[in-house]
Tab-separated table of N, CA and C in Angstrom:
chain	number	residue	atom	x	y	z
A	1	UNK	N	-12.251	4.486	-12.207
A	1	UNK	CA	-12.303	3.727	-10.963
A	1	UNK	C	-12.634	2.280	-11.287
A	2	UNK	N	-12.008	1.406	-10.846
A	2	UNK	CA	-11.759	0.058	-11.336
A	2	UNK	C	-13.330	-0.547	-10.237
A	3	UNK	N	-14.152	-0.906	-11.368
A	3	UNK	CA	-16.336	-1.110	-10.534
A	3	UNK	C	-15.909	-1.984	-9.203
A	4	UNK	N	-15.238	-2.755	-8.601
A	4	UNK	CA	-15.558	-3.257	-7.774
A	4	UNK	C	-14.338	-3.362	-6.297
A	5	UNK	N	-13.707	-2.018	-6.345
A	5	UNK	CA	-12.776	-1.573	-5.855
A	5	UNK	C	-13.148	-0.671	-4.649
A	6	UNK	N	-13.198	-1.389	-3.524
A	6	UNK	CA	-14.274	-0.468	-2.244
A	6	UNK	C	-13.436	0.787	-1.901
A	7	UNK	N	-12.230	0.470	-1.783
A	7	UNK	CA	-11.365	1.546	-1.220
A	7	UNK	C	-10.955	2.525	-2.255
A	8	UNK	N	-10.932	2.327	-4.100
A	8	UNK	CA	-10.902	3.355	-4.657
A	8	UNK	C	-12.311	4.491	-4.663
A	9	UNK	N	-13.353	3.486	-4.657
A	9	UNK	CA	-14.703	4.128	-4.627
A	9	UNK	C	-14.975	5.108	-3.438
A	10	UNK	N	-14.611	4.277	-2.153
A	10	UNK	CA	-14.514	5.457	-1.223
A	10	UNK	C	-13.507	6.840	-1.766
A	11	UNK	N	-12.526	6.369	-1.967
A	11	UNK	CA	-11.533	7.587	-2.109
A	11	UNK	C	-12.516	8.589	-3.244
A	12	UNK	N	-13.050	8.095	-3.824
A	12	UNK	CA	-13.349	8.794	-5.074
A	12	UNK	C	-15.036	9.801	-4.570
A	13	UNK	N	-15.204	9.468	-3.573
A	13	UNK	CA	-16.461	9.771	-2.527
A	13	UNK	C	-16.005	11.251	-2.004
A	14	UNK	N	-14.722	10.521	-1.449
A	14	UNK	CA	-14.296	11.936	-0.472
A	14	UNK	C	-13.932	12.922	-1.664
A	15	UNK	N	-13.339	12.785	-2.421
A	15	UNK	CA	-12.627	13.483	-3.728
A	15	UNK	C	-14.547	14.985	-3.896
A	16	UNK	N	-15.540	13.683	-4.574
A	16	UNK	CA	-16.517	14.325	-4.134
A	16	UNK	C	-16.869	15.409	-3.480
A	17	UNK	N	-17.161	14.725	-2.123
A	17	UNK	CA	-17.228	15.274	-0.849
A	17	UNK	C	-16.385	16.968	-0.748
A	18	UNK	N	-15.186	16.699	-0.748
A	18	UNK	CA	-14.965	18.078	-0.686
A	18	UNK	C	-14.762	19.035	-1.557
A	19	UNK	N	-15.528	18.304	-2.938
A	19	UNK	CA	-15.976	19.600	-4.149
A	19	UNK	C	-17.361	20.118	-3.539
A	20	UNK	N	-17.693	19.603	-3.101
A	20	UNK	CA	-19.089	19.949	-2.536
A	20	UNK	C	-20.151	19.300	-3.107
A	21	UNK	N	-19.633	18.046	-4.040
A	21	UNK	CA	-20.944	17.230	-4.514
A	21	UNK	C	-21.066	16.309	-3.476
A	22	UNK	N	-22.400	16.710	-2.792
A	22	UNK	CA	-22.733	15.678	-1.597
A	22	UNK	C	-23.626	14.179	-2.197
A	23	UNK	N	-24.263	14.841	-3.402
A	23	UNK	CA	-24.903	13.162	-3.729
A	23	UNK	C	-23.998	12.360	-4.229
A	24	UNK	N	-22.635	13.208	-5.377
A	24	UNK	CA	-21.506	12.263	-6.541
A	24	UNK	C	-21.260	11.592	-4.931
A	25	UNK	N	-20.710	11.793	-3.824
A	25	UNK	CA	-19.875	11.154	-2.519
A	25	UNK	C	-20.713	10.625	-2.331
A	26	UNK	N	-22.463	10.178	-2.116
A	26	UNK	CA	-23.056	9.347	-1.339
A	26	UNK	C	-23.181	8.547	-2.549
A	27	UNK	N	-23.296	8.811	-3.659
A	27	UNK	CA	-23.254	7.357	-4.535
A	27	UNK	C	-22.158	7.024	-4.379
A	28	UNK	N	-20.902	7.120	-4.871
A	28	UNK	CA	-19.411	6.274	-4.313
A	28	UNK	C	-19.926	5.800	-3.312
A	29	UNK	N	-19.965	6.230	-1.851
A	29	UNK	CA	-19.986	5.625	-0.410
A	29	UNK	C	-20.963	4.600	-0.424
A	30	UNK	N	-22.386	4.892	-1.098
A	30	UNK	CA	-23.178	3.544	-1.509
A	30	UNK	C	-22.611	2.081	-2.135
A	31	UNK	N	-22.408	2.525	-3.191
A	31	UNK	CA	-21.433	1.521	-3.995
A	31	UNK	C	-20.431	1.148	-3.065
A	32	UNK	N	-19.414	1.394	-2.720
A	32	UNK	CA	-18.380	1.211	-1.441
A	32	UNK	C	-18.950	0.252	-0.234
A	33	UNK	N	-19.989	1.078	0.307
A	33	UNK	CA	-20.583	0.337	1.348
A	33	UNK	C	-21.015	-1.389	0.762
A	34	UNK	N	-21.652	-1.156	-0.334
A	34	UNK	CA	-22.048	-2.436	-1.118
A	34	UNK	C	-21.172	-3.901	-0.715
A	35	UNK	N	-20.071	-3.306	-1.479
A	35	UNK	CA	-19.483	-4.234	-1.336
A	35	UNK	C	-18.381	-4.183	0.166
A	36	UNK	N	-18.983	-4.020	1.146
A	36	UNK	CA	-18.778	-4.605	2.425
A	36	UNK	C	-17.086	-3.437	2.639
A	37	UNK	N	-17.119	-2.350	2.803
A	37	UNK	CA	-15.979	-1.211	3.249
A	37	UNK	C	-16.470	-0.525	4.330
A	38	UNK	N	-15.728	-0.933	5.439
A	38	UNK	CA	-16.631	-0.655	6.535
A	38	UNK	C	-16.740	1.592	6.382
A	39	UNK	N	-15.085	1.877	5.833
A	39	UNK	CA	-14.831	2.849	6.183
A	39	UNK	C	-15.958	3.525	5.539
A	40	UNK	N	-16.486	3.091	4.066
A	40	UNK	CA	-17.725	3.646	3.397
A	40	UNK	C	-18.711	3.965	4.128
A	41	UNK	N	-19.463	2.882	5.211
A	41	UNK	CA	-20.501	2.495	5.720
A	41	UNK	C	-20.360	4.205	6.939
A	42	UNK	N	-19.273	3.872	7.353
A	42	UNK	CA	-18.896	5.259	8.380
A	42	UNK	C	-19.258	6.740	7.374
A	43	UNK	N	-18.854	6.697	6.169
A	43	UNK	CA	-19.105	7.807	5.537
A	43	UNK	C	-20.448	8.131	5.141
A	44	UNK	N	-21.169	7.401	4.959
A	44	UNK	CA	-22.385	6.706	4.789
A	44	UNK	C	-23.475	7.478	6.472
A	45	UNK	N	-22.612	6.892	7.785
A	45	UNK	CA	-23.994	7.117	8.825
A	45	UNK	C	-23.524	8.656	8.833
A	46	UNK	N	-22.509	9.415	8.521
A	46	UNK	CA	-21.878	10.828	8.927
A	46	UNK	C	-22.804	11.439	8.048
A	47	UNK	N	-23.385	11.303	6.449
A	47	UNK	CA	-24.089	11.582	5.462
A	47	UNK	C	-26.143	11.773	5.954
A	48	UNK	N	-25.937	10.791	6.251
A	48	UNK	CA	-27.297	10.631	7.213
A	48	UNK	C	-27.392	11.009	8.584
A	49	UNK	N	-26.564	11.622	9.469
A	49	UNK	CA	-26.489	12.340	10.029
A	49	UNK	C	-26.466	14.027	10.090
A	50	UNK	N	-25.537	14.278	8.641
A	50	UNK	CA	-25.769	15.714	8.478
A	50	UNK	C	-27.054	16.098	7.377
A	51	UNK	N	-27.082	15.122	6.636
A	51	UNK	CA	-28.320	15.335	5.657
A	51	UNK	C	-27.798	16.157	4.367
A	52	UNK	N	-26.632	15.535	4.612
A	52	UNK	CA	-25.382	15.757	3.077
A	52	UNK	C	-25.435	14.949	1.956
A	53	UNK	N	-26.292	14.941	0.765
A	53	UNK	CA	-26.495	14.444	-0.308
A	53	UNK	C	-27.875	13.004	-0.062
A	54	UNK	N	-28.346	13.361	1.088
A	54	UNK	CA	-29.323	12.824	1.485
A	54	UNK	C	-30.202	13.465	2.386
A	55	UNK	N	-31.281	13.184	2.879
A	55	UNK	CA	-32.243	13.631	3.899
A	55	UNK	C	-31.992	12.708	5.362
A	56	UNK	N	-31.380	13.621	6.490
A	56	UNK	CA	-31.291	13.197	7.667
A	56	UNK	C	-32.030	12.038	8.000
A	57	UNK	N	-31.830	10.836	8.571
A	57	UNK	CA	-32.100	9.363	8.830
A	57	UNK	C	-31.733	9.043	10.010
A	58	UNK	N	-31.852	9.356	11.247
A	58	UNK	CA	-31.372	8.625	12.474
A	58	UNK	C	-31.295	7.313	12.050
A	59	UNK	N	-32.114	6.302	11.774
A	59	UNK	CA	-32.228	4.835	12.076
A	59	UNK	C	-31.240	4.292	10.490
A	60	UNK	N	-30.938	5.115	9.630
A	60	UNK	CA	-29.896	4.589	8.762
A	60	UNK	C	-28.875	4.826	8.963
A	61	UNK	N	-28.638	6.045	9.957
A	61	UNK	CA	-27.456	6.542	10.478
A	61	UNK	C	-26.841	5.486	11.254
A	62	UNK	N	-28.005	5.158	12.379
A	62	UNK	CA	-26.928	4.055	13.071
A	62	UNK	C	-26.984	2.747	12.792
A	63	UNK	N	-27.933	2.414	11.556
A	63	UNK	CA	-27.436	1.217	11.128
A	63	UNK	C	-26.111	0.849	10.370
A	64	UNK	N	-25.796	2.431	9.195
A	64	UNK	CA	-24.375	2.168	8.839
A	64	UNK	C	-23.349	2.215	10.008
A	65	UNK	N	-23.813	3.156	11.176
A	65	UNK	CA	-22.640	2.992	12.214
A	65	UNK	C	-22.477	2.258	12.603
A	66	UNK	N	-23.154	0.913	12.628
A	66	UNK	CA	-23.184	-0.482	13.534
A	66	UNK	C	-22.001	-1.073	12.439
A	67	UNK	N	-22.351	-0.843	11.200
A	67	UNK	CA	-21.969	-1.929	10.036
A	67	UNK	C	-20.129	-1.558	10.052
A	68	UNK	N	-20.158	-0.093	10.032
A	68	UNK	CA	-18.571	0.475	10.402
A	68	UNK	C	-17.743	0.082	11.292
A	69	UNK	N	-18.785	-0.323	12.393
A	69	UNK	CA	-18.335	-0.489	13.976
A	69	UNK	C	-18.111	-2.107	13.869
A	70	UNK	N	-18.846	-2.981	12.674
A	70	UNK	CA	-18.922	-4.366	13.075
A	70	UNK	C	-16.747	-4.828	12.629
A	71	UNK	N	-16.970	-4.016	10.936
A	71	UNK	CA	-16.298	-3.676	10.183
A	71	UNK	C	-14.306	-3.730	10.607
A	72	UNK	N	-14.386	-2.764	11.737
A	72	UNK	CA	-13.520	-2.199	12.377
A	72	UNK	C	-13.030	-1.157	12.501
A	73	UNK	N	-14.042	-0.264	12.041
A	73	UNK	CA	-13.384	1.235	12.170
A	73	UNK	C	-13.648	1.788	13.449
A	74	UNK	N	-12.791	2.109	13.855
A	74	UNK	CA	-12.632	2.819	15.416
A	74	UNK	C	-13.433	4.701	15.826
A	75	UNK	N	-13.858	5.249	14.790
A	75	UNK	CA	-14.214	6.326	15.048
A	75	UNK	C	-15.974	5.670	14.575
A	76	UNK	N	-16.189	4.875	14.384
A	76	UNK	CA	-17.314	4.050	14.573
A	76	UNK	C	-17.852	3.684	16.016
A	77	UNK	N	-17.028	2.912	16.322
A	77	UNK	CA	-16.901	2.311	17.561
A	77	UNK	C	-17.093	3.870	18.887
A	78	UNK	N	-15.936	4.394	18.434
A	78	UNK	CA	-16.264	5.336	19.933
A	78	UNK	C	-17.599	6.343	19.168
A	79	UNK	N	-17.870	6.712	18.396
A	79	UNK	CA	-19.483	6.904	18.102
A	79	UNK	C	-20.493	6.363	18.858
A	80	UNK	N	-20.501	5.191	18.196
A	80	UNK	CA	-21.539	4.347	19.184
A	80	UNK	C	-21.359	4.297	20.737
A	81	UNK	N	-20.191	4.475	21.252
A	81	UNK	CA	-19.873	4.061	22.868
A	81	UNK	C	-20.274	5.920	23.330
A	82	UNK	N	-20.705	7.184	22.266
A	82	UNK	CA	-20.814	8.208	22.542
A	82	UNK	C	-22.534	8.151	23.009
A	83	UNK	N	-23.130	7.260	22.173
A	83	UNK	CA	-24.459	7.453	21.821
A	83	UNK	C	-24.612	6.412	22.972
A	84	UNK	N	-24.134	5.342	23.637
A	84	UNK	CA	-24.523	4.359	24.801
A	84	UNK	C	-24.317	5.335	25.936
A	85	UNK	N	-23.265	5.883	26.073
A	85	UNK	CA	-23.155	6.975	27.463
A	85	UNK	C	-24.450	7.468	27.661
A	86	UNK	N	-24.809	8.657	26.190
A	86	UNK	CA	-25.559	9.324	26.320
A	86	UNK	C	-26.978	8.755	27.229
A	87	UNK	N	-27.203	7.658	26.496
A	87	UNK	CA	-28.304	7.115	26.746
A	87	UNK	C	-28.559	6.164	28.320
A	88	UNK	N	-27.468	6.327	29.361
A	88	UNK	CA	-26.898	5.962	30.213
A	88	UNK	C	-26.690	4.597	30.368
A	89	UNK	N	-26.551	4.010	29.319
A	89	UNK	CA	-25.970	2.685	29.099
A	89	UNK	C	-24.602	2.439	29.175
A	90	UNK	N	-23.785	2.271	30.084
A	90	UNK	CA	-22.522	2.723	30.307
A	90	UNK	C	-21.591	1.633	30.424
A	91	UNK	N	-21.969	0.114	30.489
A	91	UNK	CA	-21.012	-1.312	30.221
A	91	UNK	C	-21.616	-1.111	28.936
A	92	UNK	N	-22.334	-0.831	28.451
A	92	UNK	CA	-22.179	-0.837	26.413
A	92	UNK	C	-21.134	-0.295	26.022
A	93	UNK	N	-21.419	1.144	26.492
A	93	UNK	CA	-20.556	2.224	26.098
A	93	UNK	C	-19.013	1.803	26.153
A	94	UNK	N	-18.872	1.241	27.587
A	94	UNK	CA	-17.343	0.717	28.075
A	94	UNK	C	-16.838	0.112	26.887
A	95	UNK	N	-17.701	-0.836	26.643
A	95	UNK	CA	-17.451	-1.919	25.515
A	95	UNK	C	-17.047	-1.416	24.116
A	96	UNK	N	-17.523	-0.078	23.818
A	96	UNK	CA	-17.208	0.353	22.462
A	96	UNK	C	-16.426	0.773	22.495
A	97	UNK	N	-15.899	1.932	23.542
A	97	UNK	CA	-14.567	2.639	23.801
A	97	UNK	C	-13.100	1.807	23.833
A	98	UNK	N	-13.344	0.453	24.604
A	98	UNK	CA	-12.690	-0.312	25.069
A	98	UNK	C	-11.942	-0.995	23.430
A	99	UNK	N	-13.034	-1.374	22.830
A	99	UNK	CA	-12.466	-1.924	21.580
A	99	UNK	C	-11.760	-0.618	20.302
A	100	UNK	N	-12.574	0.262	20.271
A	100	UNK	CA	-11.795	1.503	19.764
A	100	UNK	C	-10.604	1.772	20.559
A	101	UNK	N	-10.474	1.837	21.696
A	101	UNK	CA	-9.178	1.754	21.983
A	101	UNK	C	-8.441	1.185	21.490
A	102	UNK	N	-8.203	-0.304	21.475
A	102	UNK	CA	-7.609	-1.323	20.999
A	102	UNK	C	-7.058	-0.845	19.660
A	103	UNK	N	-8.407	-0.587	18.942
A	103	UNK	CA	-8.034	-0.407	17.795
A	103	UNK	C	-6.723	1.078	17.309
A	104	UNK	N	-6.402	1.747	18.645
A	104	UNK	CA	-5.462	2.759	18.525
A	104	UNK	C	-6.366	4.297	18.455
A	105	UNK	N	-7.739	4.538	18.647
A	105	UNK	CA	-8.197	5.378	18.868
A	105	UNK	C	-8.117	6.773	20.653
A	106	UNK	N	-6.876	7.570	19.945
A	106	UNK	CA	-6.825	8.157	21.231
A	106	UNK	C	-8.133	8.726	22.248
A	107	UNK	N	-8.949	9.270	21.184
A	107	UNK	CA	-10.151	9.895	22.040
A	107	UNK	C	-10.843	8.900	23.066
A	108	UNK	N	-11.008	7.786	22.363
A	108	UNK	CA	-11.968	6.632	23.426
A	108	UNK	C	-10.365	6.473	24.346
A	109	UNK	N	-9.596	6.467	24.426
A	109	UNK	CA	-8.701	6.015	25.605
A	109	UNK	C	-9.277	7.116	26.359
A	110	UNK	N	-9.305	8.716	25.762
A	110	UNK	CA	-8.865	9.875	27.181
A	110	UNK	C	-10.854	9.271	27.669
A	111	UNK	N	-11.413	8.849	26.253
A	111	UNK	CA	-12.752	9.141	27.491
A	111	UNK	C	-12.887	7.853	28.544
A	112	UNK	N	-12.164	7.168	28.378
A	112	UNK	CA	-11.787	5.872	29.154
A	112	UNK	C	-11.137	6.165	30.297
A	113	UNK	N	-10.829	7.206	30.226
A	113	UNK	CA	-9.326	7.700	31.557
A	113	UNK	C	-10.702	8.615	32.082
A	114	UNK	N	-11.352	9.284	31.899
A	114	UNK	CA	-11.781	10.027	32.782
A	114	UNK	C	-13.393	9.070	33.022
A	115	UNK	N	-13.941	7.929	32.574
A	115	UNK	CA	-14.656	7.067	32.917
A	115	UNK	C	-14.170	6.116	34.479
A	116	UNK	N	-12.313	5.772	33.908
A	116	UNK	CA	-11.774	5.687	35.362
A	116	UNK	C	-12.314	5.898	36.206
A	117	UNK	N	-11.716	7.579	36.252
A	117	UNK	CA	-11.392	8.510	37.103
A	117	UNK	C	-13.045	8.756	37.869
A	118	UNK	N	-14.062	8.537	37.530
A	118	UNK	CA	-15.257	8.419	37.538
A	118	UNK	C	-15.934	7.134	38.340
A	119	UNK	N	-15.027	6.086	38.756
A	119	UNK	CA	-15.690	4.677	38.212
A	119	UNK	C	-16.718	4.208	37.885
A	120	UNK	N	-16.773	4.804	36.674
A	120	UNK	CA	-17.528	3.796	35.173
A	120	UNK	C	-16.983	2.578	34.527
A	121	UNK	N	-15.704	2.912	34.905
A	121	UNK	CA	-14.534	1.383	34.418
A	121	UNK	C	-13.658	1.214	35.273
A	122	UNK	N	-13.466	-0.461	35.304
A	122	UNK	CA	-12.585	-1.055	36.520
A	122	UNK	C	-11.616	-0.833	35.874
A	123	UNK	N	-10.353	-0.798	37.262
A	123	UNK	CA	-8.719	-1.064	36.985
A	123	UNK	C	-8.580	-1.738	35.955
A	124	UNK	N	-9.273	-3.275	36.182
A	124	UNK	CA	-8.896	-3.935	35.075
A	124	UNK	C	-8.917	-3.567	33.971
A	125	UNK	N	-10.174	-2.928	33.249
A	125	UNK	CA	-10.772	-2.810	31.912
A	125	UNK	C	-9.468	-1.910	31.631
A	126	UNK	N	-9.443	-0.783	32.842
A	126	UNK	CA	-8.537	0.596	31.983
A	126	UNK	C	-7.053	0.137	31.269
A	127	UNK	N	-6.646	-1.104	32.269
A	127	UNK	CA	-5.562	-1.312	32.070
A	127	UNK	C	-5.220	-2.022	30.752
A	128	UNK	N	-6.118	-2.991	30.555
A	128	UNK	CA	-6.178	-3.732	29.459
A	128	UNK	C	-6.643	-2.888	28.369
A	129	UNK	N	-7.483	-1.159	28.279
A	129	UNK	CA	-7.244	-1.018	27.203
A	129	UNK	C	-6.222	0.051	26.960
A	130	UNK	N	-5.391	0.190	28.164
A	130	UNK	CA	-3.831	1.143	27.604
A	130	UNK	C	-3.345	0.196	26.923
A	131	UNK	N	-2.878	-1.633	27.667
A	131	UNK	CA	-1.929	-2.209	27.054
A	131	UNK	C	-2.279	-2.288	25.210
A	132	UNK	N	-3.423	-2.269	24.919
A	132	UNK	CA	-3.954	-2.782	23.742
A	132	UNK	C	-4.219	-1.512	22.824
A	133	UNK	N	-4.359	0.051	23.209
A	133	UNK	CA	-3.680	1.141	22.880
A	133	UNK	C	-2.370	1.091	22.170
A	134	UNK	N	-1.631	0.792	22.926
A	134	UNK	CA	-0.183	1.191	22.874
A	134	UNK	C	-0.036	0.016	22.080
A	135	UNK	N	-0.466	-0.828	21.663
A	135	UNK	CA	0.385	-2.321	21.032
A	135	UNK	C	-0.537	-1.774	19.673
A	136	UNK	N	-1.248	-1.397	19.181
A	136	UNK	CA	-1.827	-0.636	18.228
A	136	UNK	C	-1.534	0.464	17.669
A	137	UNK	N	-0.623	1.592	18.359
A	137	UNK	CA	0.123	2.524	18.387
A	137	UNK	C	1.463	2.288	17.834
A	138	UNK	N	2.060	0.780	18.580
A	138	UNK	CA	3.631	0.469	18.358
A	138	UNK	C	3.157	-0.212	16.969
A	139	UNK	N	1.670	-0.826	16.638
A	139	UNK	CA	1.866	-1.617	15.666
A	139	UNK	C	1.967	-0.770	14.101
A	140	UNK	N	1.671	0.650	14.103
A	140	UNK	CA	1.939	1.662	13.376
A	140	UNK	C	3.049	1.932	12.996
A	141	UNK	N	4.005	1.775	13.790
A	141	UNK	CA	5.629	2.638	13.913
A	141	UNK	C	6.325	1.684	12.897
């Protein structure tokens, strides 16, 4: 693995990961995270969440989730907009879903459609994050 290569190091995490070495994957994802991979940082709060090659950490958990979420990873993002609902913070929440949307994340759209359907989110918001869905979707094809 070429030392300063975030995205081979991650890969080489998950490789890890599903031999069942949970610490070989949290050192990669460390190293990874290091040098600024958001997707690491996500592998990273999921690790400290299950207490997979580490000891369970709420407050490191969602600090790598912030760093994922700053990053641009979208299953970051609707994470955090899971954990603002919960907590009935719900223009946060909007806000995380809204940008995971964007980013082409189907789940934060459907929970966006039934936030609608709810009104938790205006016409406007919903609309602006189908258009920005779908232009994230087409920008795939």
């Amino acid at each position: 693995v070429e030392a300063n290569d975030p995205v081979a190091l991650c890969q080489m995490g998950r490789e890890r990961y599903e031999e069942g070495d949970y610490n070989g994957a949290f050192q990669y994802w460390t190293k990874a995270a290091g040098l600024g991979y958001a997707e690491a940082h996500y592998e990273l709060s999921c690790s400290y969440a299950e207490g997979e090659g580490v000891e369970i950490d709420e407050e490191k958990r969602v600090y790598h989730l912030e760093h994922a979420a700053i990053g641009g990873n979208p299953r970051a993002r609707y994470n955090l907009g899971c954990e603002e609902a919960k907590n009935r913070r719900m223009d946060r929440a909007n806000k995380h879903f809204i940008i995971a949307a964007n980013l082409g994340h189907n789940e934060s759209l459907e929970v966006l459609k039934n936030f609608y359907a709810k009104g938790h989110v205006s016409k406007d918001d919903f609309a602006a994050a189908l258009r920005g869905h779908q232009a994230a979707v087409d920008a795939t094809k």
